[in-house]
Short mmCIF file of C-alpha atoms and ligand atoms in Angstrom, two decimals:
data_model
loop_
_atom_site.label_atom_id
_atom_site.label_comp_id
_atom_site.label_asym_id
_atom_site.label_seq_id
_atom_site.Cartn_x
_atom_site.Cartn_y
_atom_site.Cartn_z
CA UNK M 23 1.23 -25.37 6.65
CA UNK M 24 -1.31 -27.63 5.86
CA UNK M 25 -3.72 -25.73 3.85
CA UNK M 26 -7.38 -26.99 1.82
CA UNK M 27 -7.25 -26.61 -2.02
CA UNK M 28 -9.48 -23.45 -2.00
CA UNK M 29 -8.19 -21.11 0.77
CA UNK M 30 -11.17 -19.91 2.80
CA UNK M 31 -10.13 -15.80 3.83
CA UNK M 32 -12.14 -13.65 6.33
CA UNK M 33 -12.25 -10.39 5.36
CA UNK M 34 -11.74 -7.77 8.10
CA UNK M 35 -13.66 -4.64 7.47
CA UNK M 36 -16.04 -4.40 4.60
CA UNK M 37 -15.35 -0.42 3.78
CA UNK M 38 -14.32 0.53 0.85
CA UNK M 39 -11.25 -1.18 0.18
CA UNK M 40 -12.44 -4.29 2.01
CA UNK M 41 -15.96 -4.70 0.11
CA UNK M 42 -13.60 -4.54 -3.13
CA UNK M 43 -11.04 -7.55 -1.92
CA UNK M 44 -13.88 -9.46 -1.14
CA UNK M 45 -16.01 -8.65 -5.03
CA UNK M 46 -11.76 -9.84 -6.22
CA UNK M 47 -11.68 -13.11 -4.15
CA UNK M 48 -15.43 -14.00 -4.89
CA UNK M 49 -15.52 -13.01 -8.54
CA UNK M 50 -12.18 -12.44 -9.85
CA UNK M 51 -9.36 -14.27 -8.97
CA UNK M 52 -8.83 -17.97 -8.31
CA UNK M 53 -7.92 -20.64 -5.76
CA UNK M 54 -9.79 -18.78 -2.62
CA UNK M 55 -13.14 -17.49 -1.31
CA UNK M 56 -14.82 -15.60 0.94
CA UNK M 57 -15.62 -17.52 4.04
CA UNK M 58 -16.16 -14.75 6.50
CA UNK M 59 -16.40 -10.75 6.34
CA UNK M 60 -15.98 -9.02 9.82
CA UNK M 61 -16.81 -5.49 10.56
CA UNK M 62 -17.75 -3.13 14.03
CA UNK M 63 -20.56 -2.13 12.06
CA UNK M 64 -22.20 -5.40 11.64
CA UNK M 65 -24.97 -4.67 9.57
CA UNK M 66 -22.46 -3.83 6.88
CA UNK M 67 -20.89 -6.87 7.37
CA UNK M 68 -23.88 -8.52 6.73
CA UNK M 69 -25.01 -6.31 3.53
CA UNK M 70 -21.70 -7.66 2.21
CA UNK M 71 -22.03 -11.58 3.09
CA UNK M 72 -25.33 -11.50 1.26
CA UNK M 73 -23.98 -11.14 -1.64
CA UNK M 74 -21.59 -14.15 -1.06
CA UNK M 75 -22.60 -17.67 -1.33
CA UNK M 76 -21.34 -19.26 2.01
CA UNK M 77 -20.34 -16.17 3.69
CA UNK M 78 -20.55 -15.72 7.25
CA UNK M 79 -20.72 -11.93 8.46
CA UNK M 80 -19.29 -11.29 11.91
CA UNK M 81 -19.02 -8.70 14.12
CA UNK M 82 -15.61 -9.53 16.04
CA UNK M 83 -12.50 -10.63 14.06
CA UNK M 84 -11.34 -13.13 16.52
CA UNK M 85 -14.53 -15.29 16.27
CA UNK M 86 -14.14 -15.84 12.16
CA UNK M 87 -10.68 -16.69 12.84
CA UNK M 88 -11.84 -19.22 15.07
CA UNK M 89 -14.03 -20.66 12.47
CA UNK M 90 -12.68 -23.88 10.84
CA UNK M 91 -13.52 -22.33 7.46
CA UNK M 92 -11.17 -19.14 7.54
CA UNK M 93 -7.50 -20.38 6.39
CA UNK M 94 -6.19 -17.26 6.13
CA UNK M 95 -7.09 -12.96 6.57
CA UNK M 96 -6.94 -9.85 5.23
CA UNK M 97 -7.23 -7.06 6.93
CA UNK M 98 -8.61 -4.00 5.46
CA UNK M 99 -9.85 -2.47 8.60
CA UNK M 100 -8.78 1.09 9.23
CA UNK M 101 -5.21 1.31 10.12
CA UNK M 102 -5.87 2.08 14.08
CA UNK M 103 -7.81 -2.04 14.01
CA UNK M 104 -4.58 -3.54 12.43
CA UNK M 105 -2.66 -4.29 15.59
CA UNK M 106 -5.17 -6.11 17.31
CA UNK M 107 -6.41 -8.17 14.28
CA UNK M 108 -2.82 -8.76 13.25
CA UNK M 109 -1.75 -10.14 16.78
CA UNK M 110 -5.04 -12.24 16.59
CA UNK M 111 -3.68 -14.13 13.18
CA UNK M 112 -0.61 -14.85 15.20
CA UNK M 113 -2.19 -16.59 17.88
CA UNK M 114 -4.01 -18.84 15.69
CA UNK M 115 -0.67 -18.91 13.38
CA UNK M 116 -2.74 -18.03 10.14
CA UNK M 117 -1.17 -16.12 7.19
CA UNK M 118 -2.52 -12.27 6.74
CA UNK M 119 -2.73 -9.74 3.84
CA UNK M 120 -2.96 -6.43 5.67
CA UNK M 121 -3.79 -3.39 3.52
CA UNK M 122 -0.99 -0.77 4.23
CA UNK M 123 -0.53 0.97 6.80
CA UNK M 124 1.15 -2.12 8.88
CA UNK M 125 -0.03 0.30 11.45
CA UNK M 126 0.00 3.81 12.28
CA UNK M 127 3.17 5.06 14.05
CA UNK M 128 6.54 3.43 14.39
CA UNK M 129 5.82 1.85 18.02
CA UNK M 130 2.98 -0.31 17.26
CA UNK M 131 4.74 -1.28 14.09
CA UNK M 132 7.59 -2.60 15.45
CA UNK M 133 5.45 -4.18 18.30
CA UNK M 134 3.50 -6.51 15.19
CA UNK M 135 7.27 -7.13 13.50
CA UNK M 136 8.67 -8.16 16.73
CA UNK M 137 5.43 -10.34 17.50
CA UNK M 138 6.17 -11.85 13.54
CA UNK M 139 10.59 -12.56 14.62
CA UNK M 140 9.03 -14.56 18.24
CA UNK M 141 7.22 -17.02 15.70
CA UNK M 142 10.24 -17.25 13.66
CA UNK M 143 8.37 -17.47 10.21
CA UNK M 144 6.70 -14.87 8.60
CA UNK M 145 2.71 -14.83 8.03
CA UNK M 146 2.51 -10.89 6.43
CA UNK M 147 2.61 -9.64 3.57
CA UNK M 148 2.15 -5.78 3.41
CA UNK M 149 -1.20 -4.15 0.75
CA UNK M 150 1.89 -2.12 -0.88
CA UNK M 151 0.02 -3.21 -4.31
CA UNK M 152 2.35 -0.67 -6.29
CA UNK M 153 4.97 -3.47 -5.95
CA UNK M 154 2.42 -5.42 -7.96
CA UNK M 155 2.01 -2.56 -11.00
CA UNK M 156 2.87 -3.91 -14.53
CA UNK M 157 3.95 -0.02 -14.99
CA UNK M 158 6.12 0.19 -11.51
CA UNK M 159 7.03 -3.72 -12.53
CA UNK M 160 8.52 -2.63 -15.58
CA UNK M 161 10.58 0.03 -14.22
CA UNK M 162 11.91 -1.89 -11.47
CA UNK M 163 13.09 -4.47 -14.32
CA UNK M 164 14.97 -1.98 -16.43
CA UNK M 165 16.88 -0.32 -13.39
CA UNK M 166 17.42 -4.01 -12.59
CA UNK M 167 19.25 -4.30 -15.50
CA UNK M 168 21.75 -1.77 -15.56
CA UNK M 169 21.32 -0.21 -18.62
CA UNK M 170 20.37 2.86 -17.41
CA UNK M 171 23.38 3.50 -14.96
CA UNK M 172 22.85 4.14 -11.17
CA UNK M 173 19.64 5.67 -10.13
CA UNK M 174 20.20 9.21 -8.54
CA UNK M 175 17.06 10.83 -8.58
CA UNK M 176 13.42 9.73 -8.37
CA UNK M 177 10.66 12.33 -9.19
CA UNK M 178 6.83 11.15 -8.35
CA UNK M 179 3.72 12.76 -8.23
CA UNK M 180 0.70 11.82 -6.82
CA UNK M 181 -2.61 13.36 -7.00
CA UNK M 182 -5.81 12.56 -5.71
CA UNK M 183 -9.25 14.82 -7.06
CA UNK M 184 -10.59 15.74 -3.37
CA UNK M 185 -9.68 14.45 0.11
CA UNK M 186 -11.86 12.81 2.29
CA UNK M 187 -13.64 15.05 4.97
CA UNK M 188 -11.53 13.46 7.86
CA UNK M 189 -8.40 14.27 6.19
CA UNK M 190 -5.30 15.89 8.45
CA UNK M 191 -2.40 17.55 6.80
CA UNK M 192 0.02 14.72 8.38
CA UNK M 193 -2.35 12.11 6.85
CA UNK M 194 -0.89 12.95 3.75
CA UNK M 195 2.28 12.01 4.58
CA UNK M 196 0.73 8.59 6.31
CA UNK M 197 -1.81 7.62 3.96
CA UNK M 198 -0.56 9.25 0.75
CA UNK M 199 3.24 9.19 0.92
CA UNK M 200 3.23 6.12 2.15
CA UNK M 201 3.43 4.51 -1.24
CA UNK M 202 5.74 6.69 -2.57
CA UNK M 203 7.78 5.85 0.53
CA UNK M 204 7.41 2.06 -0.35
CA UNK M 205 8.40 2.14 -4.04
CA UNK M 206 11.28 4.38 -3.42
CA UNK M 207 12.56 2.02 -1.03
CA UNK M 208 11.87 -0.88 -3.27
CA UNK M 209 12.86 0.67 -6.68
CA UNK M 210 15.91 1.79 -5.54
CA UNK M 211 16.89 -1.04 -3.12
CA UNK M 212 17.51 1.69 -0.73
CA UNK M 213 16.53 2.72 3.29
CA UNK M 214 15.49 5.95 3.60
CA UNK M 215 17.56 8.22 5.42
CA UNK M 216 15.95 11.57 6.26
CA UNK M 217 13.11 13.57 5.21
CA UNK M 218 12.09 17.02 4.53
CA UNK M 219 8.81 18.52 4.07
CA UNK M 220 8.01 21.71 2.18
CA UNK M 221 4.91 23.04 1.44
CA UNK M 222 3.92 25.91 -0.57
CA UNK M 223 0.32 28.40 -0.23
CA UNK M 224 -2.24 25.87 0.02
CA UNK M 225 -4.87 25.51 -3.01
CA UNK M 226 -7.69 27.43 -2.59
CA UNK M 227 -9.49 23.81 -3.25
CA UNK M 228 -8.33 22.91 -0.39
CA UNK M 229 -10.79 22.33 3.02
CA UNK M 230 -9.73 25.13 5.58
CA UNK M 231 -6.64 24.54 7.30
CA UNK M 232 -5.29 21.59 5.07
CA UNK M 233 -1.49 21.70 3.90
CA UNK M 234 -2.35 20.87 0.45
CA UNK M 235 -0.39 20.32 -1.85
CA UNK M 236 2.97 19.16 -0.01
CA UNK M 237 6.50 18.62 -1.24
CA UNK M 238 8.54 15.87 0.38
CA UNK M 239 12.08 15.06 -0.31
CA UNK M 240 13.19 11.53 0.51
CA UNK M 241 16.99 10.91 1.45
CA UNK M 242 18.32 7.62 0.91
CA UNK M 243 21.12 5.70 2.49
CA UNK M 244 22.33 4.79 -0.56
CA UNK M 245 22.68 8.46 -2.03
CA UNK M 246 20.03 8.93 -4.06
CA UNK M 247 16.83 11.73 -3.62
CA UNK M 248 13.40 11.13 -4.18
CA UNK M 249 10.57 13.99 -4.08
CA UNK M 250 7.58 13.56 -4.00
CA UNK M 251 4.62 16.26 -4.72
CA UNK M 252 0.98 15.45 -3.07
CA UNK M 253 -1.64 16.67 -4.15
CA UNK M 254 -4.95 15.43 -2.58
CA UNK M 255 -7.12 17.95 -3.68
CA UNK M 256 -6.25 18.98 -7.20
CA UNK M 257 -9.95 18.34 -8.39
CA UNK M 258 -9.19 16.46 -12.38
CA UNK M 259 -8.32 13.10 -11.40
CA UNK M 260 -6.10 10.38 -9.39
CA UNK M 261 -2.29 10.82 -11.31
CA UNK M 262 0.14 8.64 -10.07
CA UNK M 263 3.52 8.99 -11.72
CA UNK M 264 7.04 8.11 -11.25
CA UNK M 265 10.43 9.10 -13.26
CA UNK M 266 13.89 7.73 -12.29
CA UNK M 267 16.77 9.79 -13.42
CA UNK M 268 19.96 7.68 -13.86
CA UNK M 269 23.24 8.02 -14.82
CA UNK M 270 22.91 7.34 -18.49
CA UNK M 271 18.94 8.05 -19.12
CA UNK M 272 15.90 8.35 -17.53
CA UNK M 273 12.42 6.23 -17.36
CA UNK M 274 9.29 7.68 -16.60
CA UNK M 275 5.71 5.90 -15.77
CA UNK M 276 2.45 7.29 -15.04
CA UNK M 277 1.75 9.00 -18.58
CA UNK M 278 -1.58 6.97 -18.79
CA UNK M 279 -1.29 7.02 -22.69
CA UNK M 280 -3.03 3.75 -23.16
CA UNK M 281 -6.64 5.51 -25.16
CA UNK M 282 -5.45 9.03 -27.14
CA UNK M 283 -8.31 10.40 -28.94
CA UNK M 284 -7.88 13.05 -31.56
CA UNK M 285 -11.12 15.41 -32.05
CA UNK M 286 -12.43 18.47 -33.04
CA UNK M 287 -8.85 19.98 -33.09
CA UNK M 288 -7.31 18.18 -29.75
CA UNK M 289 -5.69 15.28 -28.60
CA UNK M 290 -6.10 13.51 -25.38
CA UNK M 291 -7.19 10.61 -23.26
CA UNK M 292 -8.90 10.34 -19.81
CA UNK M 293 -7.67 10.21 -16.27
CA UNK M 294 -8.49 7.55 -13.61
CA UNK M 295 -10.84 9.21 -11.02
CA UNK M 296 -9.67 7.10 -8.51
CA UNK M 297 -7.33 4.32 -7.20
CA UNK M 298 -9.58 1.51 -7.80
CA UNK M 299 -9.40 2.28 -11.57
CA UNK M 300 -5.64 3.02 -11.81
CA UNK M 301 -4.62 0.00 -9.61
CA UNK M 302 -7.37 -2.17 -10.42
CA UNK M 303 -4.51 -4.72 -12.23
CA UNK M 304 -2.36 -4.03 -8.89
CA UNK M 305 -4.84 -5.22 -6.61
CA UNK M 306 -5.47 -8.51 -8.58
CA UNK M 307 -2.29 -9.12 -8.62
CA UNK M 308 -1.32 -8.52 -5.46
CA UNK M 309 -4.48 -10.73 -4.04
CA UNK M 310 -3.74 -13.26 -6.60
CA UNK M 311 -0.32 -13.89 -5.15
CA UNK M 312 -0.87 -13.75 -1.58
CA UNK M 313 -3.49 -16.79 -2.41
CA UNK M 314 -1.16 -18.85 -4.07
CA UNK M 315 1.53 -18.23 -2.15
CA UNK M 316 -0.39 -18.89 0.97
CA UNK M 317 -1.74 -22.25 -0.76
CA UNK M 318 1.86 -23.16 -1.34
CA UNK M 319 2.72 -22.56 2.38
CA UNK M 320 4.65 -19.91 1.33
CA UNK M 321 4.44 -15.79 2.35
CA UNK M 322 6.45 -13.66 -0.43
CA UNK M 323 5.92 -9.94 -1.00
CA UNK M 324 6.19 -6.70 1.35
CA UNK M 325 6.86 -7.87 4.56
CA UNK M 326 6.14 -6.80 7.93
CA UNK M 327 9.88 -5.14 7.84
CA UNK M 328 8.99 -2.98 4.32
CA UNK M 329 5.52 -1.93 6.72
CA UNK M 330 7.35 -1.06 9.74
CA UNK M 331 10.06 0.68 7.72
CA UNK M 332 7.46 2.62 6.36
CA UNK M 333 5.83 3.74 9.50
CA UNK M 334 9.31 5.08 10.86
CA UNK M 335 10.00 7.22 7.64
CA UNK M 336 6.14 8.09 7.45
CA UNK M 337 6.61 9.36 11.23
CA UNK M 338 9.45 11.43 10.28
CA UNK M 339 7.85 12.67 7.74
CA UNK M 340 5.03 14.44 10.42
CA UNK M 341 7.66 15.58 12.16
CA UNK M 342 9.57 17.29 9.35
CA UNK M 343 6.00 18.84 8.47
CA UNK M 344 5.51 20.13 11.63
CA UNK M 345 9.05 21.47 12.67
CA UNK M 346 9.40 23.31 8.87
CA UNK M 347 12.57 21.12 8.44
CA UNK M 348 14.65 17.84 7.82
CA UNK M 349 13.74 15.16 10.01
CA UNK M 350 16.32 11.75 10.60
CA UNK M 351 14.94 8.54 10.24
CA UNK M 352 16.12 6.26 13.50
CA UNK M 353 15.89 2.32 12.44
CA UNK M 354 15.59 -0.72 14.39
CA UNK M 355 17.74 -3.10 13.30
CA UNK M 356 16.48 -5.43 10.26
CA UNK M 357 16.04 -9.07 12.06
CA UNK M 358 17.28 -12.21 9.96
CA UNK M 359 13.93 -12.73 9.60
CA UNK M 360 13.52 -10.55 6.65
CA UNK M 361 17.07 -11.23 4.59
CA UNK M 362 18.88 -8.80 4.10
CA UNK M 363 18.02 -7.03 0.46
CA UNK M 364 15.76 -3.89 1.55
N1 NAD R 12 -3.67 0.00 -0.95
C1 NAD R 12 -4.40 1.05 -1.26
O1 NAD R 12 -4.26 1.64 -2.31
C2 NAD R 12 -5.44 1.53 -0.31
C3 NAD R 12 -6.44 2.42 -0.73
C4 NAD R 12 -7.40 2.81 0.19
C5 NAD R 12 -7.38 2.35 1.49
N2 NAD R 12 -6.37 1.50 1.85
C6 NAD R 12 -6.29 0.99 3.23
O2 NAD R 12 -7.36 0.06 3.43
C7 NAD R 12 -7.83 0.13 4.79
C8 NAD R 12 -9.33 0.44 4.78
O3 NAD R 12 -9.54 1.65 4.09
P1 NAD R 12 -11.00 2.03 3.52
O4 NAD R 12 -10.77 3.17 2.58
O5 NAD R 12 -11.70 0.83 3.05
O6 NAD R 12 -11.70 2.59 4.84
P2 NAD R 12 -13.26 2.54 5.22
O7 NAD R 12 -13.43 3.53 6.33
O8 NAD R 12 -14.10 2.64 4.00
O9 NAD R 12 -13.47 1.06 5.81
C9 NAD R 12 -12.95 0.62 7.03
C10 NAD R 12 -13.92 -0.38 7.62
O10 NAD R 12 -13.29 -1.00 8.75
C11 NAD R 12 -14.28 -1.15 9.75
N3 NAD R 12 -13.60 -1.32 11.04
C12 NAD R 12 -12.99 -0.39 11.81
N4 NAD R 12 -12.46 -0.97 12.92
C13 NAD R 12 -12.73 -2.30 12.83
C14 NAD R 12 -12.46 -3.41 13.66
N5 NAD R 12 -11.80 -3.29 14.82
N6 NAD R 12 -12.89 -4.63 13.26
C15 NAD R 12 -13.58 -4.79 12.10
N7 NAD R 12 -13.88 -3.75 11.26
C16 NAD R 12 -13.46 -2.52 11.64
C17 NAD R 12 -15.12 0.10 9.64
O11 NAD R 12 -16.39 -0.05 10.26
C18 NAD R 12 -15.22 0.25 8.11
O12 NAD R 12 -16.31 -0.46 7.58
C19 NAD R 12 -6.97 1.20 5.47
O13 NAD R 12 -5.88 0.58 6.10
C20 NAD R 12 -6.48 2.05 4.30
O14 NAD R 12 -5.25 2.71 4.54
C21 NAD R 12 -5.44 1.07 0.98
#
C-alpha cells in the first residue's frame, strides 16, 4: 500500500460515535484527517464537515470512497449499514476501522470475513476499543505473565444509567455484551463455547417489557467461565468492571479510584456517566493505531475473525435469552488468514 503522509479517512455516519471519531482525527490525534463525513441524513453530514477545514460531507458512502482524498474509512454507521459500506472498502481495496458490531447476526458476518479471506490480506480492524484500555491492558499483561496461575473465572459488570428508547432485551446481549464477549475472548485467549442467559425480576427503572438487568454466563473452550451482569438501566452511572480469578490470586479493574474525596464525614469519587468519558483514552488509542498502522501499510488489532466470532456467540446469546437456557456456539472454521492465537 502506497499511502500519502497524512492519511485522508471518510467518516461513515456522523451520530454519536461517528461525530466523536471525527472531533479525535481532526483535533486529537496525529498523522490523519478528516477528508470526508458520509451520512443518510445529509444535512448532518454537513453540520459536521463545517466544522472541518477541507471536509467534504456526502450523502452516499461509495462516492467519498471514490474521492482521491479518502485513503482509508471508518465506519460508525449503525450496525445494519456495515455490510454494505464494508464490501464497498473492498472493492476499492482501502483499509477500514469499523465500530463494533462487524455486523449484526452471524450470516452477514461471515459473508464480510469471507469477502476479507478472497482478497487474501486483511483491511479490518474491529472498534473493540476495550482491547485498547490502559486498565484492560494491564490485566491482560499480568495474566500474560503467569504469575497469577491459570485464569478460571472472569467476573464483569457492566452498567449503563438508562437505555436508549429503541432498546430490545436481545440488544443487550448484541450491543452490550458484546464487549464483554470480546475481552473474554481476548483476555483469556479463549473461544467461547456456550452461553446461558438468566435474568432475574426486571428493575422497576426499567421501560415496560425490557429484560433488565440480565445475567450471562460465558463457557469457554478452554475451561474457564465468565459472567457477565448487564445492567442498562441502573440510573447512577456507566460501571464497567472486570475481575479474573486465577489459580494463585485474583486481579480486578474497573474500581475507578483515580479522584477519592474525603468530606463532611464520607469518602468517595465520581462515576463516568457515560462511555465517552470512561473510554475516552480507549478510543484514542484505538484510532491512533489504526492510523499508523494503516500509514505503515499495515492492519493490526481485532480482526474481522474476533467481529465475526463475536456475532456467533452474541447470536447465541439471543437464543439462550429467549429459550430460558444454554445455547452452543457453532464456529466456522478460523481461515489462515487470521493466525491462529484467538
Ligand atoms: N465502541 C463503542 O463503545 C461504541 C459505543 C457506541 C456506539 N458504538 C457503535 O457505533 C456505531 C454508531 O453508533 P451511534 O451510537 O453513533 O449511533 P447513532 O444512531 O448516533 O449514529 C448512526 C448514524 O449513522 C447514520 N447512518 C445510518 N445508515 C447509514 C448509511 N447507510 N450510510 C451513512 N450513514 C448512515 C445515521 O443517520 C446516524 O447519523 C454502531 O455500530 C454502534 O454499535 C460503539
Amino acid at each position: 500500500m502506497n499511502r500519502r503522509e497524512t492519511l485522508g479517512i471518510a467518516v461513515i455516519g456522523t451520530g454519536r460515535m461517528g461525530a466523536d471519531h471525527v472531533r479525535r482525527i481532526d483535533r486529537v490525534i496525529s498523522g490523519a484527517r478528516v477528508a470526508a463525513v458520509v451520512d443518510i441524513d445529509r444535512g448532518r453530514a454537513e453540520a459536521v464537515a463545517a466544522g472541518v477545514d477541507g471536509c467534504t460531507a456526502y450523502g452516499d458512502a461509495d462516492e467519498a470512497m471514490a474521492s482521491a482524498d479518502v485513503d482509508a474509512v471508518l465506519v460508525a454507521s449503525s450496525g445494519a449499514a456495515h455490510e454494505e459500506a464494508l464490501l464497498a472498502a473492498f472493492a476499492r481495496d482501502l483499509p477500514v476501522l469499523c465500530e463494533k458490531p462487524l455486523t449484526p447476526d452471524a450470516a452477514s458476518a461471515l459473508r464480510v470475513m469471507e469477502a476479507e479471506v478472497a482478497l487474501g490480506h486483511r483491511l479490518v480492524q474491529v472498534g473493540f476499543m476495550r482491547r485498547y484500555d490502559t486498565e484492560y491492558v494491564r490485566l491482560k499483561a499480568l495474566l500474560g505473565t503467569g504469575q497469577l496461575g491459570r485464569p478460571l473465572m472472569l467476573h464483569n459488570r457492566h452498567r449503563n444509567v438508562a437505555s436508549p428508547p429503541f432498546f430490545t432485551s436481545s440488544m443487550l446481549i448484541t450491543d452490550s455484551v458484546a464487549h464483554e464477549v470480546d475481552v473474554t475472548r481476548w483476555l483469556l485467549g479463549h473461544e467461547i463455547s456456550a452461553v446461558t442467559v438468566l435474568c432475574p425480576s426486571s428493575s422497576s427503572g426499567a421501560p415496560g417489557g425490557l429484560r433488565d438487568p440480565q445475567f450471562v454466563v460465558l463457557e469457554t473452550d478452554g475451561g474457564a467461565l465468565s459472567d457477565v451482569e448487564i445492567f442498562v438501566n441502573c440510573g447512577f452511572g456507566y460501571q464497567v468492571q472486570a475481575e479474573a480469578v486465577c489459580e494463585r490470586g485474583t486481579a480486578r479493574i474497573g474500581d475507578g479510584h483515580e479522584l477519592v474525596t474525603n468530606m463532611a464525614g464520607r469518602w468517595g469519587g465520581t462515576i463516568p456517566q457515560d462511555w465517552t468519558e470512561r473510554f475516552a483514552q480507549a478510543y484514542d488509542d484505538e484510532v491512533q493505531a489504526w492510523v499508523d498502522a494503516t500509514r505503515r501499510g499495515e492492519v493490526t488489532g481485532p480482526s474481522a475473525w474476533d467481529g465475526y466470532a463475536a456475532a456467533a456467540v452474541c447470536e447465541a446469546g439471543v437464543r439462550a435469552l429467549e429459550t430460558g437456557g444454554r445455547a452452543e456456539v457453532a464456529l466456522a472454521e478460523r481461515p489462515g488468514l487470521y493466525g491462529a492465537e484467538v
